[in-house]
Short mmCIF file of C-alpha atoms and ligand atoms in Angstrom, two decimals:
data_model
loop_
_atom_site.label_atom_id
_atom_site.label_comp_id
_atom_site.label_asym_id
_atom_site.label_seq_id
_atom_site.Cartn_x
_atom_site.Cartn_y
_atom_site.Cartn_z
CA MET S 51 -21.49 -1.46 -10.29
CA SER S 52 -24.55 1.26 -9.00
CA ALA S 53 -24.31 2.77 -5.55
CA THR S 54 -27.42 2.55 -4.15
CA PRO S 55 -28.70 4.14 -0.31
CA ALA S 56 -29.35 1.12 2.35
CA ILE S 57 -29.93 0.70 6.05
CA ALA S 58 -27.12 -1.73 7.40
CA ALA S 59 -26.01 -3.31 10.46
CA PRO S 60 -22.24 -2.52 11.51
CA GLY S 61 -21.58 -5.50 13.72
CA ALA S 62 -23.52 -7.67 15.87
CA GLY S 63 -26.53 -6.21 18.22
CA GLN S 64 -25.44 -2.70 16.67
CA PRO S 65 -27.89 -0.28 15.99
CA LEU S 66 -28.63 0.05 11.95
CA GLY S 67 -28.07 3.34 10.02
CA VAL S 68 -28.11 4.45 6.80
CA THR S 69 -24.87 3.72 4.55
CA THR S 70 -24.54 3.08 0.75
CA ILE S 71 -23.99 -0.12 -1.33
CA GLU S 72 -22.87 -1.48 -4.00
CA ARG S 73 -25.48 -3.41 -6.56
CA ARG S 74 -24.09 -5.56 -9.67
CA GLU S 75 -23.95 -4.47 -12.94
CA LEU S 76 -27.15 -6.60 -14.83
CA ARG S 77 -26.26 -10.23 -15.68
CA PRO S 78 -28.45 -11.40 -19.05
CA ASP S 79 -30.81 -13.11 -16.37
CA ASP S 80 -30.96 -10.45 -13.94
CA VAL S 81 -33.72 -7.93 -12.88
CA LEU S 82 -33.08 -4.34 -11.01
CA ILE S 83 -36.04 -3.28 -9.03
CA ASP S 84 -36.52 -0.29 -7.59
CA ILE S 85 -37.73 -1.22 -3.82
CA ALA S 86 -40.36 0.37 -2.63
CA TYR S 87 -41.51 -1.41 0.87
CA ALA S 88 -39.48 -3.86 2.79
CA GLY S 89 -40.77 -5.59 5.46
CA ILE S 90 -39.34 -5.94 8.91
CA CYS S 91 -38.77 -10.01 9.76
CA HIS S 92 -37.85 -11.38 13.19
CA SER S 93 -35.63 -13.49 11.57
CA ASP S 94 -33.66 -9.95 10.49
CA ILE S 95 -33.15 -9.20 14.07
CA HIS S 96 -32.13 -12.74 14.92
CA GLN S 97 -29.42 -12.47 12.32
CA VAL S 98 -28.16 -8.83 13.35
CA ASP S 99 -28.18 -10.10 17.14
CA GLU S 100 -26.34 -12.94 15.62
CA ASP S 101 -28.27 -15.37 17.46
CA TRP S 102 -27.92 -18.27 14.91
CA GLY S 103 -24.02 -17.52 14.62
CA GLY S 104 -22.11 -16.86 11.66
CA SER S 105 -23.58 -13.22 10.87
CA ILE S 106 -21.55 -11.23 7.85
CA PHE S 107 -21.46 -7.59 8.70
CA PRO S 108 -21.82 -5.12 7.68
CA MET S 109 -25.31 -6.20 7.25
CA VAL S 110 -28.23 -5.05 5.28
CA PRO S 111 -31.12 -7.04 6.14
CA GLY S 112 -34.65 -7.90 4.22
CA HIS S 113 -36.03 -10.44 2.78
CA GLU S 114 -39.78 -9.42 2.46
CA ILE S 115 -39.31 -7.15 -0.68
CA ALA S 116 -41.89 -5.21 -3.12
CA GLY S 117 -41.13 -3.13 -5.89
CA THR S 118 -41.13 -2.43 -9.55
CA VAL S 119 -38.82 -3.38 -12.04
CA ALA S 120 -36.35 -0.77 -13.23
CA ALA S 121 -34.60 -2.84 -15.64
CA VAL S 122 -33.87 -6.02 -17.03
CA GLY S 123 -31.02 -8.24 -18.56
CA SER S 124 -30.64 -9.20 -22.15
CA SER S 125 -32.40 -12.36 -21.58
CA VAL S 126 -35.17 -12.02 -19.50
CA THR S 127 -38.75 -12.52 -21.05
CA LYS S 128 -40.91 -12.73 -18.19
CA TYR S 129 -40.72 -9.39 -16.77
CA GLN S 130 -40.75 -5.91 -18.15
CA VAL S 131 -39.80 -2.61 -16.77
CA GLY S 132 -42.53 -1.24 -14.53
CA ASP S 133 -44.14 -4.94 -13.37
CA ARG S 134 -45.06 -5.30 -9.76
CA VAL S 135 -42.24 -7.61 -8.42
CA GLY S 136 -41.74 -9.27 -5.32
CA VAL S 137 -38.59 -11.05 -3.57
CA GLY S 138 -38.34 -13.33 -0.52
CA CYS S 139 -35.64 -15.17 1.42
CA MET S 140 -33.89 -16.37 -1.43
CA VAL S 141 -31.98 -15.04 -4.49
CA ASP S 142 -29.90 -18.01 -5.97
CA SER S 143 -29.89 -21.63 -5.69
CA CYS S 144 -28.35 -24.60 -8.17
CA GLY S 145 -31.16 -25.20 -10.07
CA GLU S 146 -30.72 -28.64 -11.33
CA CYS S 147 -30.70 -30.73 -7.93
CA GLU S 148 -33.55 -32.82 -6.94
CA GLN S 149 -35.24 -30.03 -5.07
CA CYS S 150 -34.60 -27.23 -7.06
CA ARG S 151 -36.33 -29.33 -10.14
CA ALA S 152 -39.38 -29.86 -7.52
CA GLY S 153 -39.36 -25.97 -7.01
CA ARG S 154 -38.31 -26.31 -3.55
CA GLU S 155 -35.15 -24.30 -3.61
CA GLN S 156 -35.13 -23.81 -0.03
CA PHE S 157 -33.76 -27.56 -0.01
CA CYS S 158 -31.25 -27.09 -2.92
CA VAL S 159 -28.44 -29.75 -2.20
CA LYS S 160 -25.97 -26.74 -2.90
CA GLY S 161 -27.52 -24.61 -0.81
CA ASN S 162 -29.59 -21.53 -1.81
CA VAL S 163 -28.20 -18.34 -1.62
CA GLN S 164 -30.11 -16.25 0.98
CA THR S 165 -31.00 -12.63 0.26
CA TYR S 166 -28.92 -11.09 2.74
CA ASN S 167 -26.20 -12.55 5.28
CA ALA S 168 -24.78 -15.03 2.78
CA ARG S 169 -22.53 -15.36 -0.08
CA GLY S 170 -23.79 -15.84 -3.69
CA PHE S 171 -22.10 -18.54 -5.83
CA ASP S 172 -19.63 -15.25 -7.00
CA GLY S 173 -18.31 -15.32 -3.47
CA GLU S 174 -19.93 -11.94 -3.10
CA PRO S 175 -22.08 -10.72 0.17
CA THR S 176 -25.62 -10.53 -0.03
CA TYR S 177 -27.38 -7.44 0.81
CA GLY S 178 -31.21 -7.34 1.37
CA GLY S 179 -34.11 -5.01 0.80
CA TYR S 180 -33.74 -2.45 3.75
CA SER S 181 -32.38 -0.42 0.53
CA LYS S 182 -33.90 1.62 -2.77
CA GLN S 183 -32.56 -1.00 -5.19
CA VAL S 184 -31.86 -4.95 -5.52
CA VAL S 185 -30.30 -6.86 -8.55
CA VAL S 186 -31.95 -10.38 -8.47
CA ARG S 187 -32.05 -13.56 -10.81
CA ASP S 188 -35.36 -13.52 -12.46
CA ALA S 189 -36.11 -17.09 -11.46
CA PHE S 190 -36.20 -15.42 -7.68
CA VAL S 191 -38.87 -12.85 -8.43
CA CYS S 192 -42.08 -13.41 -8.14
CA ARG S 193 -45.26 -11.29 -9.39
CA ILE S 194 -47.29 -8.93 -6.80
CA PRO S 195 -50.69 -9.31 -8.47
CA GLU S 196 -52.90 -6.35 -9.21
CA GLY S 197 -55.03 -5.43 -6.15
CA ILE S 198 -52.45 -6.33 -3.60
CA GLY S 199 -50.91 -2.84 -2.34
CA LEU S 200 -46.69 -3.20 -2.46
CA ASP S 201 -47.18 -2.11 1.22
CA VAL S 202 -49.54 -4.58 2.15
CA ALA S 203 -47.43 -7.06 -0.11
CA ALA S 204 -43.85 -6.58 1.11
CA PRO S 205 -44.48 -9.00 4.30
CA LEU S 206 -46.20 -11.85 2.02
CA LEU S 207 -42.68 -12.48 0.65
CA CYS S 208 -41.50 -14.26 3.79
CA ALA S 209 -44.47 -14.17 6.45
CA GLY S 210 -46.89 -15.45 4.07
CA ILE S 211 -45.17 -18.05 2.51
CA THR S 212 -43.85 -19.33 5.64
CA THR S 213 -47.23 -19.92 6.93
CA TYR S 214 -48.80 -20.66 3.71
CA SER S 215 -46.65 -23.72 3.01
CA PRO S 216 -47.01 -25.63 6.37
CA LEU S 217 -50.61 -25.16 6.14
CA ARG S 218 -50.96 -26.47 2.88
CA GLN S 219 -48.61 -29.30 3.36
CA TRP S 220 -50.57 -30.24 6.40
CA ASN S 221 -53.61 -30.15 4.59
CA VAL S 222 -55.42 -27.07 6.55
CA GLY S 223 -58.93 -26.51 5.46
CA PRO S 224 -62.83 -27.29 6.08
CA GLY S 225 -63.32 -29.04 8.88
CA LYS S 226 -60.04 -28.56 10.58
CA LYS S 227 -58.86 -27.19 13.47
CA VAL S 228 -56.02 -24.88 13.67
CA ALA S 229 -54.16 -23.46 16.45
CA VAL S 230 -51.84 -20.65 15.92
CA ILE S 231 -49.36 -19.62 18.59
CA GLY S 232 -48.23 -16.46 18.76
CA LEU S 233 -49.64 -13.42 16.82
CA GLY S 234 -47.07 -11.20 15.58
CA GLY S 235 -46.04 -11.10 12.15
CA LEU S 236 -45.98 -14.79 11.22
CA GLY S 237 -48.70 -15.71 13.38
CA HIS S 238 -51.54 -12.69 12.12
CA MET S 239 -50.57 -14.16 8.66
CA ALA S 240 -51.20 -17.81 9.30
CA VAL S 241 -54.87 -16.89 10.89
CA LYS S 242 -55.66 -15.01 7.52
CA LEU S 243 -54.35 -17.48 5.60
CA ALA S 244 -56.00 -20.54 7.93
CA ALA S 245 -59.17 -18.88 7.93
CA ALA S 246 -59.40 -18.42 3.84
CA MET S 247 -58.28 -21.99 3.58
CA GLY S 248 -61.79 -22.69 5.39
CA ALA S 249 -60.40 -23.84 9.03
CA GLU S 250 -61.47 -23.37 12.38
CA VAL S 251 -58.54 -20.77 13.72
CA THR S 252 -57.69 -20.20 17.34
CA VAL S 253 -55.16 -18.44 18.45
CA LEU S 254 -52.75 -18.80 21.47
CA SER S 255 -51.15 -16.02 22.44
CA GLN S 256 -49.51 -14.73 25.56
CA SER S 257 -52.22 -12.56 26.89
CA LEU S 258 -55.70 -11.60 25.96
CA LYS S 259 -54.57 -8.19 25.06
CA LYS S 260 -55.03 -8.39 20.90
CA ARG S 261 -58.11 -10.75 21.35
CA GLU S 262 -60.37 -8.02 19.54
CA ASP S 263 -57.47 -7.97 16.33
CA GLY S 264 -57.43 -12.17 16.24
CA LEU S 265 -61.14 -12.28 15.90
CA LYS S 266 -61.12 -9.57 13.25
CA LEU S 267 -58.71 -11.70 11.49
CA GLY S 268 -60.36 -14.43 11.31
CA ALA S 269 -60.00 -16.39 14.34
CA SER S 270 -62.90 -17.59 16.18
CA ASP S 271 -61.25 -18.59 19.45
CA TYR S 272 -58.41 -16.99 21.42
CA TYR S 273 -56.50 -18.10 24.49
CA ALA S 274 -54.17 -16.65 26.72
CA THR S 275 -51.41 -19.17 27.15
CA SER S 276 -50.56 -17.58 30.13
CA ASP S 277 -53.75 -19.10 31.88
CA GLU S 278 -53.22 -22.35 33.30
CA ALA S 279 -56.92 -23.43 32.30
CA THR S 280 -56.09 -22.88 28.29
CA PHE S 281 -54.52 -26.16 28.55
CA ASP S 282 -56.83 -28.38 30.23
CA THR S 283 -59.78 -26.52 28.12
CA LEU S 284 -57.83 -27.18 24.90
CA ARG S 285 -56.65 -30.41 25.60
CA GLY S 286 -56.72 -32.89 22.62
CA ARG S 287 -58.51 -30.36 20.10
CA PHE S 288 -56.32 -29.30 17.29
CA ASP S 289 -55.71 -31.36 14.16
CA VAL S 290 -52.75 -29.05 13.36
CA ILE S 291 -50.87 -26.50 15.66
CA LEU S 292 -48.81 -23.57 13.72
CA ASN S 293 -45.96 -22.32 16.26
CA THR S 294 -44.59 -19.05 15.17
CA VAL S 295 -43.11 -18.24 18.39
CA SER S 296 -39.41 -16.67 18.36
CA ALA S 297 -38.43 -17.91 21.69
CA GLN S 298 -38.32 -21.48 23.35
CA LEU S 299 -41.70 -23.19 24.45
CA PRO S 300 -42.80 -25.97 26.60
CA LEU S 301 -43.35 -28.09 23.86
CA ASP S 302 -45.17 -31.15 26.00
CA ARG S 303 -48.07 -28.78 26.83
CA TYR S 304 -48.42 -27.63 23.15
CA LEU S 305 -48.40 -31.30 21.98
CA GLY S 306 -50.83 -31.98 24.89
CA LEU S 307 -53.62 -29.68 22.79
CA LEU S 308 -53.41 -31.74 19.35
CA ALA S 309 -55.92 -34.52 18.56
CA VAL S 310 -55.10 -37.85 17.68
CA ASP S 311 -52.78 -38.10 14.44
CA GLY S 312 -52.13 -34.11 14.80
CA THR S 313 -49.16 -32.11 13.95
CA LEU S 314 -47.38 -29.75 15.66
CA ALA S 315 -45.64 -27.60 12.84
CA ASN S 316 -42.78 -25.35 13.74
CA VAL S 317 -41.82 -22.20 11.91
CA GLY S 318 -40.53 -20.18 14.83
CA ALA S 319 -36.43 -20.20 14.86
CA PRO S 320 -35.43 -19.86 18.35
CA ALA S 321 -31.44 -20.18 18.76
CA ASP S 322 -31.67 -22.18 21.86
CA PRO S 323 -32.48 -25.96 21.87
CA MET S 324 -35.86 -27.56 23.03
CA SER S 325 -36.62 -30.74 24.40
CA PHE S 326 -39.85 -32.95 24.87
CA ASN S 327 -40.82 -35.78 26.31
CA MET S 328 -41.39 -38.72 23.67
CA PHE S 329 -44.44 -39.97 25.32
CA SER S 330 -45.99 -36.66 24.42
CA LEU S 331 -45.71 -38.01 20.53
CA LEU S 332 -46.55 -41.68 21.19
CA GLY S 333 -49.84 -41.34 23.27
CA GLY S 334 -51.49 -40.56 19.70
CA ASN S 335 -49.47 -40.87 16.92
CA LYS S 336 -48.45 -36.89 16.99
CA LYS S 337 -45.95 -35.67 14.59
CA LEU S 338 -43.55 -32.43 15.42
CA ALA S 339 -42.30 -30.85 12.37
CA GLY S 340 -40.49 -28.25 10.84
CA SER S 341 -41.01 -25.94 7.58
CA MET S 342 -38.94 -23.41 6.36
CA ILE S 343 -40.40 -20.60 3.67
CA GLY S 344 -41.60 -22.18 0.74
CA GLY S 345 -40.29 -22.83 -2.83
CA ILE S 346 -40.37 -20.03 -5.44
CA PRO S 347 -43.62 -21.81 -7.46
CA GLU S 348 -45.43 -22.22 -4.12
CA THR S 349 -44.62 -18.43 -3.22
CA GLN S 350 -46.33 -17.26 -6.47
CA GLU S 351 -49.42 -19.56 -5.49
CA MET S 352 -49.35 -17.89 -2.58
CA LEU S 353 -49.29 -14.23 -3.94
CA ASP S 354 -51.98 -15.43 -6.08
CA PHE S 355 -54.42 -17.08 -3.23
CA CYS S 356 -53.61 -13.68 -1.33
CA ALA S 357 -54.92 -11.55 -4.70
CA GLU S 358 -58.19 -13.93 -4.73
CA HIS S 359 -58.87 -13.77 -1.39
CA GLY S 360 -58.17 -9.93 -0.52
CA ILE S 361 -55.25 -10.96 1.85
CA GLY S 362 -52.47 -8.47 2.39
CA ALA S 363 -50.44 -8.10 6.04
CA GLU S 364 -51.67 -5.78 8.55
CA ILE S 365 -48.70 -3.20 8.78
CA GLU S 366 -47.05 -0.07 10.42
CA VAL S 367 -45.29 1.80 7.77
CA ILE S 368 -42.03 3.32 9.00
CA SER S 369 -39.32 5.75 7.96
CA ALA S 370 -35.72 4.54 7.97
CA GLU S 371 -34.93 6.30 11.08
CA LYS S 372 -37.47 4.33 12.86
CA VAL S 373 -36.17 1.11 12.16
CA ASN S 374 -33.76 0.40 15.74
CA GLU S 375 -37.05 1.25 17.33
CA ALA S 376 -39.00 -1.10 15.63
CA TYR S 377 -36.30 -3.77 16.00
CA GLU S 378 -37.09 -3.01 20.30
CA ARG S 379 -40.75 -3.42 19.52
CA VAL S 380 -40.51 -6.24 17.89
CA LYS S 381 -38.41 -7.72 20.49
CA ASN S 382 -41.22 -7.06 22.84
CA SER S 383 -44.11 -8.36 21.10
CA ASP S 384 -45.07 -5.08 20.30
CA VAL S 385 -45.51 -5.08 16.67
CA ARG S 386 -49.06 -5.05 14.83
CA TYR S 387 -48.43 -6.74 12.74
CA ARG S 388 -45.30 -6.33 10.61
CA PHE S 389 -43.29 -3.18 10.30
CA VAL S 390 -42.55 -2.06 7.00
CA ILE S 391 -39.87 0.23 5.93
CA ASP S 392 -41.07 3.22 3.40
CA THR S 393 -37.39 2.72 1.29
CA ALA S 394 -38.00 6.59 -0.01
CA THR S 395 -37.09 7.39 3.36
CA ILE S 396 -33.67 5.54 2.97
CA GLY S 397 -30.91 7.96 2.38
P1 NAP O 549 -42.92 -11.43 15.63
O1 NAP O 549 -43.37 -10.74 14.66
O2 NAP O 549 -42.01 -11.39 16.48
O3 NAP O 549 -43.98 -12.84 16.40
C1 NAP O 549 -43.47 -13.63 17.34
C2 NAP O 549 -44.83 -13.62 18.05
O4 NAP O 549 -44.39 -14.76 19.43
C3 NAP O 549 -44.73 -12.73 19.16
O5 NAP O 549 -45.94 -11.44 18.48
C4 NAP O 549 -45.82 -12.87 20.27
O6 NAP O 549 -46.56 -13.21 20.07
C5 NAP O 549 -44.81 -14.08 20.53
N1 NAP O 549 -43.63 -14.38 21.58
C6 NAP O 549 -42.71 -13.71 21.47
N2 NAP O 549 -42.09 -14.47 22.83
C7 NAP O 549 -42.28 -14.96 23.12
C8 NAP O 549 -42.28 -15.88 24.38
N3 NAP O 549 -41.17 -15.99 25.04
N4 NAP O 549 -43.15 -16.88 24.71
C9 NAP O 549 -44.14 -17.03 23.96
N5 NAP O 549 -44.30 -16.39 23.09
C10 NAP O 549 -43.75 -15.64 22.30
O7 NAP O 549 -41.82 -12.65 14.65
P2 NAP O 549 -42.12 -13.25 13.22
O8 NAP O 549 -41.29 -12.25 12.28
O9 NAP O 549 -43.49 -13.57 13.05
O10 NAP O 549 -41.12 -14.28 13.40
C11 NAP O 549 -41.37 -15.77 14.46
C12 NAP O 549 -40.12 -16.56 14.47
O11 NAP O 549 -40.28 -17.32 13.06
C13 NAP O 549 -38.95 -16.31 14.37
O12 NAP O 549 -37.93 -16.76 15.30
C14 NAP O 549 -38.32 -16.14 13.21
O13 NAP O 549 -37.07 -15.97 13.12
C15 NAP O 549 -38.95 -17.46 12.30
N6 NAP O 549 -39.18 -17.31 10.83
C16 NAP O 549 -39.00 -18.60 10.67
C17 NAP O 549 -38.86 -18.87 9.03
C18 NAP O 549 -38.95 -20.37 8.60
O14 NAP O 549 -38.70 -20.14 7.20
N7 NAP O 549 -39.43 -21.08 9.42
C19 NAP O 549 -39.30 -18.11 8.33
C20 NAP O 549 -39.69 -16.57 9.06
C21 NAP O 549 -39.50 -16.40 10.66
P3 NAP O 549 -47.93 -12.77 21.08
O15 NAP O 549 -47.67 -11.41 21.56
O16 NAP O 549 -49.36 -13.21 20.34
O17 NAP O 549 -48.02 -14.01 22.21
ZN1 ZN O 550 -38.50 -13.98 7.72
#
């Protein structure tokens, strides 16, 4: 075991503070990573606040990890000391079930092991990326291509893959009209990725405050959902709508914006249930879908796609002491567009 400084939440909804945690000794297939940057995902806040129930404390959040390899276990061949790598939401899975074999480890039938707020197959709690070092099985480590800075790469490991995967799944590309609801961490990545895939992108934000940014990120249209007229103007327009909002939404209104055969794909994960009128789907063969992160092969594909298209996240780098302030700003939709912790400032 080796001690590493980390930022932890001691209990539900409590402020985070610096502490020290233990990382396990390297197993043969483990990689030790010196973490350079860790993104702050709204899921971190949901879990610290125990919105989804079952949180494990103390909790070291963080599943947007970018850094360099510091050491490798005896059987690791894929990575060497000094390699630029990233880790996302998962650190283990059974590796044998149909889903794992298909590279969809997020749906492992035994349950994947989440990067934090979970227990490994050894029963030990997992601690995430708000720390200086992490030990991860080599199969759950991705390569960050040269050309993407580690700071702007960190958010790709969750916000990037979580939006890339449904955009691919619903065949977003040239000739497709796509709307993104919510211009936050996930939403701004969705705009960049969908534009790079060749689609025509519209942002649906609560207000027009971030309009200029949305257009710079690659959107061709930007509408405020606080304006009633938006839902009339855009009726029946979109092939795909990606909902990245962390709170409940009036689903019927958004289903009304879909074209015939269109899909409302949801990645936002509010704790409370939402309801909708079945006729909102029936009138137009519409689909209401969900999507959870992406598998490891697809995460690598996304990173390579980002390198090819010069895509990184828009970030605000913060020091350890600013984490609680950053959480408040994310809760208030006051993030442009991802907070990233410089782990050199921890401890
Ligand atoms: P975020 O940075 O806070 O962005 C969410 C955006 O939603 C806000 O910036 C805001 O955009 C909009 N919004 C917030 N509250 C709203 C409300 N009450 N009504 C309408 N719009 C609202 O969060 P994030 O990190 O992108 O995460 C978004 C959600 O995705 C979270 O629930 C998170 O847990 C979930 N998530 C899911 C997965 C998955 O695998 N499915 C993975 C990662 C995260 P505007 O200001 O533009 O309106
Ligand atoms: Zn996340």
